[in-house]
CSV table of C-alpha atoms in Angstrom, one decimal:
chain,number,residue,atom,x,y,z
A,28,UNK,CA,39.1,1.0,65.3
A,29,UNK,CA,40.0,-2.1,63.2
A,30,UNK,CA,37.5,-3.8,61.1
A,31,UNK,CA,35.9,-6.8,62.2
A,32,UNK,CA,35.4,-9.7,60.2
A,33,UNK,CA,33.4,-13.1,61.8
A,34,UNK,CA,33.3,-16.4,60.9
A,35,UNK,CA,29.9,-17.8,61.9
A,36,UNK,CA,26.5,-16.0,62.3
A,37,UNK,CA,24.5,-18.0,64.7
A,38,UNK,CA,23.2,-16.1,67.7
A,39,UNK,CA,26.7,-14.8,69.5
A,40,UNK,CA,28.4,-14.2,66.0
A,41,UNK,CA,25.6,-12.4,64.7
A,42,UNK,CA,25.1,-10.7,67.5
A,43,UNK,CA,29.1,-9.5,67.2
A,44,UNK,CA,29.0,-8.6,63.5
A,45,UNK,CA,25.0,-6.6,64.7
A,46,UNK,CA,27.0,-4.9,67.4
A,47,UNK,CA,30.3,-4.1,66.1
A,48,UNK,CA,28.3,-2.3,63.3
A,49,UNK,CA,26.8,-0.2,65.5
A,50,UNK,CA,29.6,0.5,67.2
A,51,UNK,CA,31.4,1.9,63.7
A,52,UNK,CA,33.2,-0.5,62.8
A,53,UNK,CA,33.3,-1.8,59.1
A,54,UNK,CA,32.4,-6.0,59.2
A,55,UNK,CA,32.0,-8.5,57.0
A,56,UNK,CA,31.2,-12.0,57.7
A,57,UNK,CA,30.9,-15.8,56.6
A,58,UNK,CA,29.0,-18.8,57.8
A,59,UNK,CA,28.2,-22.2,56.5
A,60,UNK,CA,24.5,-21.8,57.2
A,61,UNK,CA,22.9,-20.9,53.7
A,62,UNK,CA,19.6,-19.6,55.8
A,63,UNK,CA,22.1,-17.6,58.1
A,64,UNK,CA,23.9,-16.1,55.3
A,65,UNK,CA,20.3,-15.3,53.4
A,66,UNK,CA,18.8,-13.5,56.4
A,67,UNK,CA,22.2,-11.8,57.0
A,68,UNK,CA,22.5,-10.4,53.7
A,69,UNK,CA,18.8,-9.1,53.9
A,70,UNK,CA,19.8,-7.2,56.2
A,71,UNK,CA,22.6,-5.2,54.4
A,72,UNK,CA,25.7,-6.8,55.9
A,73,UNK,CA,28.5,-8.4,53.5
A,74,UNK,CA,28.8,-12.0,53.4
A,75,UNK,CA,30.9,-14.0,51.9
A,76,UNK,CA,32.2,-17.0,52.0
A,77,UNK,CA,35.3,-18.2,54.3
A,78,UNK,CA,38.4,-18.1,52.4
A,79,UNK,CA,37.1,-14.5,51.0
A,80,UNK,CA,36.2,-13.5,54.3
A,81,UNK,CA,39.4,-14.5,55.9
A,82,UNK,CA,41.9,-12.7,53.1
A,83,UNK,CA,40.3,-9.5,52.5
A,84,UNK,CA,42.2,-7.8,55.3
A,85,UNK,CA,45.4,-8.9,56.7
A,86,UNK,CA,45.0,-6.4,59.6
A,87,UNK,CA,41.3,-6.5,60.6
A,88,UNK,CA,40.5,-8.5,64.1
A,89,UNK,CA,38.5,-12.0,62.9
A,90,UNK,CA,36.4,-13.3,65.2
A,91,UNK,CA,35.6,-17.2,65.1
A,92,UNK,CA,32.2,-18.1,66.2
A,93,UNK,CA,31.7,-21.7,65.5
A,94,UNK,CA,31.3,-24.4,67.3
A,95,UNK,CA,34.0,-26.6,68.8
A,96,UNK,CA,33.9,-29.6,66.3
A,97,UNK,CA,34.5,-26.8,63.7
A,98,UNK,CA,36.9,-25.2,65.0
A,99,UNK,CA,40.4,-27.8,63.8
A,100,UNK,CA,38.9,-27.6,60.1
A,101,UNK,CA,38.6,-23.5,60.2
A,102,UNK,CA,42.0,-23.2,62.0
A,103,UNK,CA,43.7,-24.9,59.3
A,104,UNK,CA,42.3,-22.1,56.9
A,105,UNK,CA,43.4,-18.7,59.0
A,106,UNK,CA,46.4,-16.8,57.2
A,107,UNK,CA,49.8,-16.6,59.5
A,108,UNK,CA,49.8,-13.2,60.9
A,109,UNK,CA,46.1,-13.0,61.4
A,110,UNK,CA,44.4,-11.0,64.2
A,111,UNK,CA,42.5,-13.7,66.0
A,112,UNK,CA,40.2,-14.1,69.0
A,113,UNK,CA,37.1,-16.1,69.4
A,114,UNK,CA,33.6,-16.9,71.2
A,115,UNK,CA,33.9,-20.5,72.0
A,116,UNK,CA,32.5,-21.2,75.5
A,117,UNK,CA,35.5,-23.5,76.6
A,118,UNK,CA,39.5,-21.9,76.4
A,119,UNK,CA,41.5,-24.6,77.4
A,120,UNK,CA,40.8,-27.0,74.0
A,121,UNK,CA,40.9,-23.5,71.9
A,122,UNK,CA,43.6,-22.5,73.0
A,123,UNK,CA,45.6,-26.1,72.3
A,124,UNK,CA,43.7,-26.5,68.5
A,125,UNK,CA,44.9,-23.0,67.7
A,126,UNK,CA,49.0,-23.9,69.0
A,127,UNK,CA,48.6,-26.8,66.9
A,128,UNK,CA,46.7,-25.7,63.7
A,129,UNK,CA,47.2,-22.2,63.5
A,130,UNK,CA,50.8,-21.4,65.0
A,131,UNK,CA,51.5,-18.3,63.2
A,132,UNK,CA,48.8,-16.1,64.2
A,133,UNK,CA,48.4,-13.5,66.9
A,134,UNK,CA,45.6,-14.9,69.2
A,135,UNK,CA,43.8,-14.2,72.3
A,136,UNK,CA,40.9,-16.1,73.5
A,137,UNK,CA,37.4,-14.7,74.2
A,138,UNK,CA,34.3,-15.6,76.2
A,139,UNK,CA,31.2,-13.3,76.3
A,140,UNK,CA,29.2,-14.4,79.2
A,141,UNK,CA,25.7,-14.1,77.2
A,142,UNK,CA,22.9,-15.6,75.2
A,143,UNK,CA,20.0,-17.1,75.0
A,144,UNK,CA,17.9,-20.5,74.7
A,145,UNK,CA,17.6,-19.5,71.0
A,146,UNK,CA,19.9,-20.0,68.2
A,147,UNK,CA,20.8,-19.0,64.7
A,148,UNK,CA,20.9,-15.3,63.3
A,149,UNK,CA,17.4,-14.2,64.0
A,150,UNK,CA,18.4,-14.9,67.6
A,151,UNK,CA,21.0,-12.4,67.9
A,152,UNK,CA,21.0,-8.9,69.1
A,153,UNK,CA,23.2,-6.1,68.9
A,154,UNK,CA,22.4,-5.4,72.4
A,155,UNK,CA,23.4,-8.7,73.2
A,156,UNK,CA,26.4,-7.7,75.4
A,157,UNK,CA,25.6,-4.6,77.1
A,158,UNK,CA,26.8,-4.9,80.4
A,159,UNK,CA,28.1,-8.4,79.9
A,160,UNK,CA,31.0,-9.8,81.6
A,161,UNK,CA,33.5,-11.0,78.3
A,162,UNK,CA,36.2,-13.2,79.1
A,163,UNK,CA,40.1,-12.9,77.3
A,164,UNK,CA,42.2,-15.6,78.0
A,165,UNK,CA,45.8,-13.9,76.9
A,166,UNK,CA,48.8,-15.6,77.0
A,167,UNK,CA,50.8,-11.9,76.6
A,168,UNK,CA,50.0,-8.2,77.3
A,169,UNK,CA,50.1,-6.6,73.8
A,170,UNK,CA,48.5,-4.8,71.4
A,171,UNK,CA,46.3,-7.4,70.2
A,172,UNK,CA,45.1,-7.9,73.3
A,173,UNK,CA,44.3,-4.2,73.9
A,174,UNK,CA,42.3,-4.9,70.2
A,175,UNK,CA,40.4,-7.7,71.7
A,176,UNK,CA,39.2,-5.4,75.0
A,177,UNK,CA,38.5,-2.7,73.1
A,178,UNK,CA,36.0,-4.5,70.6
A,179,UNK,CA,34.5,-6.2,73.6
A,180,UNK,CA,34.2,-2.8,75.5
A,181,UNK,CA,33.2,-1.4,72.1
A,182,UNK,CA,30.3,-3.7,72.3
A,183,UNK,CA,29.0,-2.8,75.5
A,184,UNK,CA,30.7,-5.5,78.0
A,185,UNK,CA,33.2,-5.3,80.5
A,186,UNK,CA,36.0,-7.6,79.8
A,187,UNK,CA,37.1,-10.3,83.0
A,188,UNK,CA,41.4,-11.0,82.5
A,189,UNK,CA,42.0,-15.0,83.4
A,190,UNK,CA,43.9,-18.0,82.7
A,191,UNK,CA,41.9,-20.5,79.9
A,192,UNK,CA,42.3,-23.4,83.1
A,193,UNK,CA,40.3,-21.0,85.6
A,194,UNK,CA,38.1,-19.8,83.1
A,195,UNK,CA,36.9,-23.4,82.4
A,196,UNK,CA,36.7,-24.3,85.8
A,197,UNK,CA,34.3,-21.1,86.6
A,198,UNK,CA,32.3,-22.2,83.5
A,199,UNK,CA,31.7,-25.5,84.5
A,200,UNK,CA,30.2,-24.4,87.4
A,201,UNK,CA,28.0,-21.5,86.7
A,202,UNK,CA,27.1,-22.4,83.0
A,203,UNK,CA,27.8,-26.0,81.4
A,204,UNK,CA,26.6,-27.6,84.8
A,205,UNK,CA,23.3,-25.8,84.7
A,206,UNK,CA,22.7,-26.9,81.0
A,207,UNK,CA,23.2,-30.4,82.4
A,208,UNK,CA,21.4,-29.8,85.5
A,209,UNK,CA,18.2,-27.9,83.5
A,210,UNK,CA,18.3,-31.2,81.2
A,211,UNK,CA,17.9,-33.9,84.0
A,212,UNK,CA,15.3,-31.4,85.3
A,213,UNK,CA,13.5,-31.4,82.5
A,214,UNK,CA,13.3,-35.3,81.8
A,215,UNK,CA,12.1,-36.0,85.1
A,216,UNK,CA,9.4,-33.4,85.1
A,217,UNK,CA,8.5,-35.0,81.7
A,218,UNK,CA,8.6,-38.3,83.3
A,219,UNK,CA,5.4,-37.3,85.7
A,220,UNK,CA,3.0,-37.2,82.7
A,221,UNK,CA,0.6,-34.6,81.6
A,222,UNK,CA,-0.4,-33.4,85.2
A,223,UNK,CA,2.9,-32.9,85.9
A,224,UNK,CA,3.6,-30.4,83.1
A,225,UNK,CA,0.5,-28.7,83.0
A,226,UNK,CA,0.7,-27.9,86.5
A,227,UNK,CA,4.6,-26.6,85.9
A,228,UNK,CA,4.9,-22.9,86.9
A,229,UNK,CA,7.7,-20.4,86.9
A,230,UNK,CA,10.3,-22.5,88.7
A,231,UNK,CA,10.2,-25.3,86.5
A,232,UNK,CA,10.3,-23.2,83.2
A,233,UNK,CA,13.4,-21.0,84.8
A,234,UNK,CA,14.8,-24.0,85.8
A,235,UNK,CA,14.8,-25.7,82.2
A,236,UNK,CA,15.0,-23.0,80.2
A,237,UNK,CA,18.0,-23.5,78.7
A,238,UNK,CA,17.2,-26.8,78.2
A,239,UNK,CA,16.0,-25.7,74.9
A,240,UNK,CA,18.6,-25.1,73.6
A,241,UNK,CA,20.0,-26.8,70.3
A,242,UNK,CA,21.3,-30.5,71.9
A,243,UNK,CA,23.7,-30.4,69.6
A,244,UNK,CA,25.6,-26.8,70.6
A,245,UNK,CA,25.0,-28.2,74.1
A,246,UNK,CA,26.6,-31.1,73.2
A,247,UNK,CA,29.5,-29.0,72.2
A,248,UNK,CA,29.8,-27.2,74.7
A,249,UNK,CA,29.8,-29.4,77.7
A,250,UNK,CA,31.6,-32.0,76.1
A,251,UNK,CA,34.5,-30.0,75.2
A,252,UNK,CA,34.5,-28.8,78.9
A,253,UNK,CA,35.1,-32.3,80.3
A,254,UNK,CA,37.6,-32.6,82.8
A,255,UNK,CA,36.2,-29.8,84.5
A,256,UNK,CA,32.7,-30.4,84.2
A,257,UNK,CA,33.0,-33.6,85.8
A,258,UNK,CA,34.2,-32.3,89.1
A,259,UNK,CA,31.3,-29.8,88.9
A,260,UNK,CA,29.3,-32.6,88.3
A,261,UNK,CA,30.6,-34.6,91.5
A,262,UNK,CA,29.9,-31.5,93.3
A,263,UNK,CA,26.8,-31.4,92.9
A,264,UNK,CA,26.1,-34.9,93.0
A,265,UNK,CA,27.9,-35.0,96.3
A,266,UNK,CA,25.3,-32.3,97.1
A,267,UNK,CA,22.2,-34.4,95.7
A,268,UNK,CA,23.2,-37.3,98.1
A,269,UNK,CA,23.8,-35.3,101.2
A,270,UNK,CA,20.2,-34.0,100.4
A,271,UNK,CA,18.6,-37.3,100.1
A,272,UNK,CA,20.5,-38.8,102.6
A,273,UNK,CA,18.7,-36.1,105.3
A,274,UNK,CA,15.4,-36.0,103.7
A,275,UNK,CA,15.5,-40.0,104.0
A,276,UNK,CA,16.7,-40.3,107.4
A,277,UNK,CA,15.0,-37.3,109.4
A,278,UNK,CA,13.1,-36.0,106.8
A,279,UNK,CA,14.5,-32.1,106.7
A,280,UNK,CA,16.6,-30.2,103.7
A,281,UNK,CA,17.7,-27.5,105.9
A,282,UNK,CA,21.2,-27.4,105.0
A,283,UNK,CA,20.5,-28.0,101.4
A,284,UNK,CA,18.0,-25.1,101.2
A,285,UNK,CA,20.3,-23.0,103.1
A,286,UNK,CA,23.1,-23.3,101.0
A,287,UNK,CA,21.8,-22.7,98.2
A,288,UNK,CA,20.1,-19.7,99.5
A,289,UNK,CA,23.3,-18.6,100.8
A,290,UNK,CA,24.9,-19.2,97.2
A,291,UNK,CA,21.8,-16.9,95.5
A,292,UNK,CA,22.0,-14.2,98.1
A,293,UNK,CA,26.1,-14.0,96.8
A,294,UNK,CA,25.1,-13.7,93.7
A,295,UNK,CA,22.9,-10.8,93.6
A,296,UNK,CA,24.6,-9.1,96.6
A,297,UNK,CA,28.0,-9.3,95.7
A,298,UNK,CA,30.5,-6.5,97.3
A,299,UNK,CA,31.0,-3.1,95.6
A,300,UNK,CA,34.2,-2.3,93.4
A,301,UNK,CA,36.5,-0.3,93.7
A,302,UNK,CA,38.5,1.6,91.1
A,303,UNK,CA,42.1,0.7,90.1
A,304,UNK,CA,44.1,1.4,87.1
A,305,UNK,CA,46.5,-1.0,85.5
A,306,UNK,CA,49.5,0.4,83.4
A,307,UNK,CA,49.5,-2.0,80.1
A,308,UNK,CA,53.3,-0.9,79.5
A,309,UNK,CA,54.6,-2.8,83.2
A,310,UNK,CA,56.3,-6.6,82.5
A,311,UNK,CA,53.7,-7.7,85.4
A,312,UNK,CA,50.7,-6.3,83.1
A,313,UNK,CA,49.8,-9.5,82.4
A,314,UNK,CA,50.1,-11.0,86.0
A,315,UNK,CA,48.1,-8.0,87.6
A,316,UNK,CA,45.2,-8.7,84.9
A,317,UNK,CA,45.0,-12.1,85.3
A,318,UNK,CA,45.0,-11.3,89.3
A,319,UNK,CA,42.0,-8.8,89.0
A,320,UNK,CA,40.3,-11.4,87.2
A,321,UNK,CA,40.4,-13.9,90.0
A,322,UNK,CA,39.3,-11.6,92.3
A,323,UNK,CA,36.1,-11.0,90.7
A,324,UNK,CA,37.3,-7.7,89.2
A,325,UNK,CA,36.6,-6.1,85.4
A,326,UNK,CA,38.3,-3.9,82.5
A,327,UNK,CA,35.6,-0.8,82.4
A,328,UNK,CA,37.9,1.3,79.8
A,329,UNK,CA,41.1,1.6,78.2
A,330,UNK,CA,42.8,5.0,78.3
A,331,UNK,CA,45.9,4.7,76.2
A,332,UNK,CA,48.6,2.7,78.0
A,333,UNK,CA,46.5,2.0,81.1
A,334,UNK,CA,43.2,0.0,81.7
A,335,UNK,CA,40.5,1.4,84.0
A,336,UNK,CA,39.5,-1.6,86.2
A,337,UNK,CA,37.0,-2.3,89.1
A,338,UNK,CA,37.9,-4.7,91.4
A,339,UNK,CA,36.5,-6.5,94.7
């Protein structure tokens, strides 16, 4: 197992460095939060700062978990050769700062599909990511690669092959959208006073939860998904007029309402999987992950040369 060293301590970097350790790996970490560093340290994990951090071993997997607006600056620091992957909720805009600040390392891009409304190193859990879906974004079927799904596996997720395009298209969907979404929600239940939120219940509070979430990682996070958030947000838009539109004209939201029961019931009743394995060594390695990604499928294991895989 390779050690892990992670650069930023907030709630999914924390969590990583938490988790990694338990796993048995050897990690060490930096972050440019003093208070993060503090309560790290306090806990009997070895932080440093960056530069330290990133030269103490040329063969350990680093981890960056900043946010995007951080990412160009930290980049530009990362010795050639390094072992890379990352946490960042968009691909498409990593992948691009690290061809163009960073060309001489060996990257593969990462996304675990967890969190919380919380933020900072107190938020973080090394439980975070059991039985979360965690996203690699490789550009090549290698041994890094094989590092980066076996530290995610490692950590108690099941890893999800795809392209950085698809992945940010899925993402704007199913998680930048509802940030949006739980924001507006959140205004205009504001907006009706204090009646208003002292009569909210449980499905305003699930449906704003994550809108407490630090505005300015939000920020981050959507904004650097913008192409593609926008055509999630038309959707749904499209989807807000076609409502009003019915319930103006004959006064029903059937179609609405059925929908998006439809869309729930898909969610938590999705197909079972069946098991495939997927030889690592093949030139189509790559291809055939990416494929079982798209289909909805999921690394479970690696076994040598060959990944165990469920797929739709």
């Amino acid at each position: 197992m390779r050690d892990v060293c992670v650069i930023g301590l907030g709630l999914i970097g924390g969590s990583v460095l938490r988790a990694a350790r338990a796993a048995g790996r050897t990690v060490w970490g930096a972050t440019a939060s003093r208070d993060d560093a503090d309560r790290a340290r306090a806990e009997g994990f070895d932080v440093t700062t960056v530069e330290e951090a990133l030269g103490r071993d040329p063969e350990a997997l680093v981890v960056l978990a900043v946010p995007m607006p951080a990412l160009p600056d930290l980049l530009r620091k990362v010795p050639a050769g390094t072992r890379l992957t990352d946490v960042t909720s968009v691909k498409g805009p990593v992948h691009d700062a690290v061809h163009r600040y960073a060309k001489q390392v060996r990257f593969v891009g990462g996304h675990p599909m967890a969190g919380t409304s919380r933020s900072g190193w107190e938020a973080g859990s090394e439980d975070l990511f059991r039985d979360a879906a965690w996203v690699v974004t490789p550009e090549e079927a290698d041994d890094h690669l094989n590092d980066v799904m076996r530290l995610a596996l490692d950590l108690g997720a099941h890893v999800v092959p795809t392209t950085p395009e698809e992945h940010d298209e899925a993402v704007a969907r199913i998680s930048h959208l509802p940030h949006v979404l739980a924001a507006v929600l959140a205004a205009v239940g504001a907006g009706g006073g204090p009646l208003a939120l002292a009569l909210a219940a449980g499905s305003f509070a699930d449906g704003t939860r994550v809108a407490g979430s630090r505005p300015e990682l939000v920020r981050a996070m959507c904004e650097g998904n913008r192409d593609a958030l926008l055509t999630a947000v038309d959707d749904a838009l499209g989807r807000l007029g076609a409502a009003r539109g019915s319930l103006a004209s004959t006064g029903g939201l059937a179609k609405t309402i059925e929908a998006g029961h439809e869309g729930r019931t898909m969610l938590v009743n999705q197909p079972p999987r069946a098991r495939v394995t997927i030889d690592l060594t093949k030139p189509g390695a790559l291809a055939a992950l990416r494929n079982l990604g798209a289909r909805g499928g999921r690394v479970v294991g690696l076994n040598g040369s060959t990944a165990d895989a469920e797929t739709s």
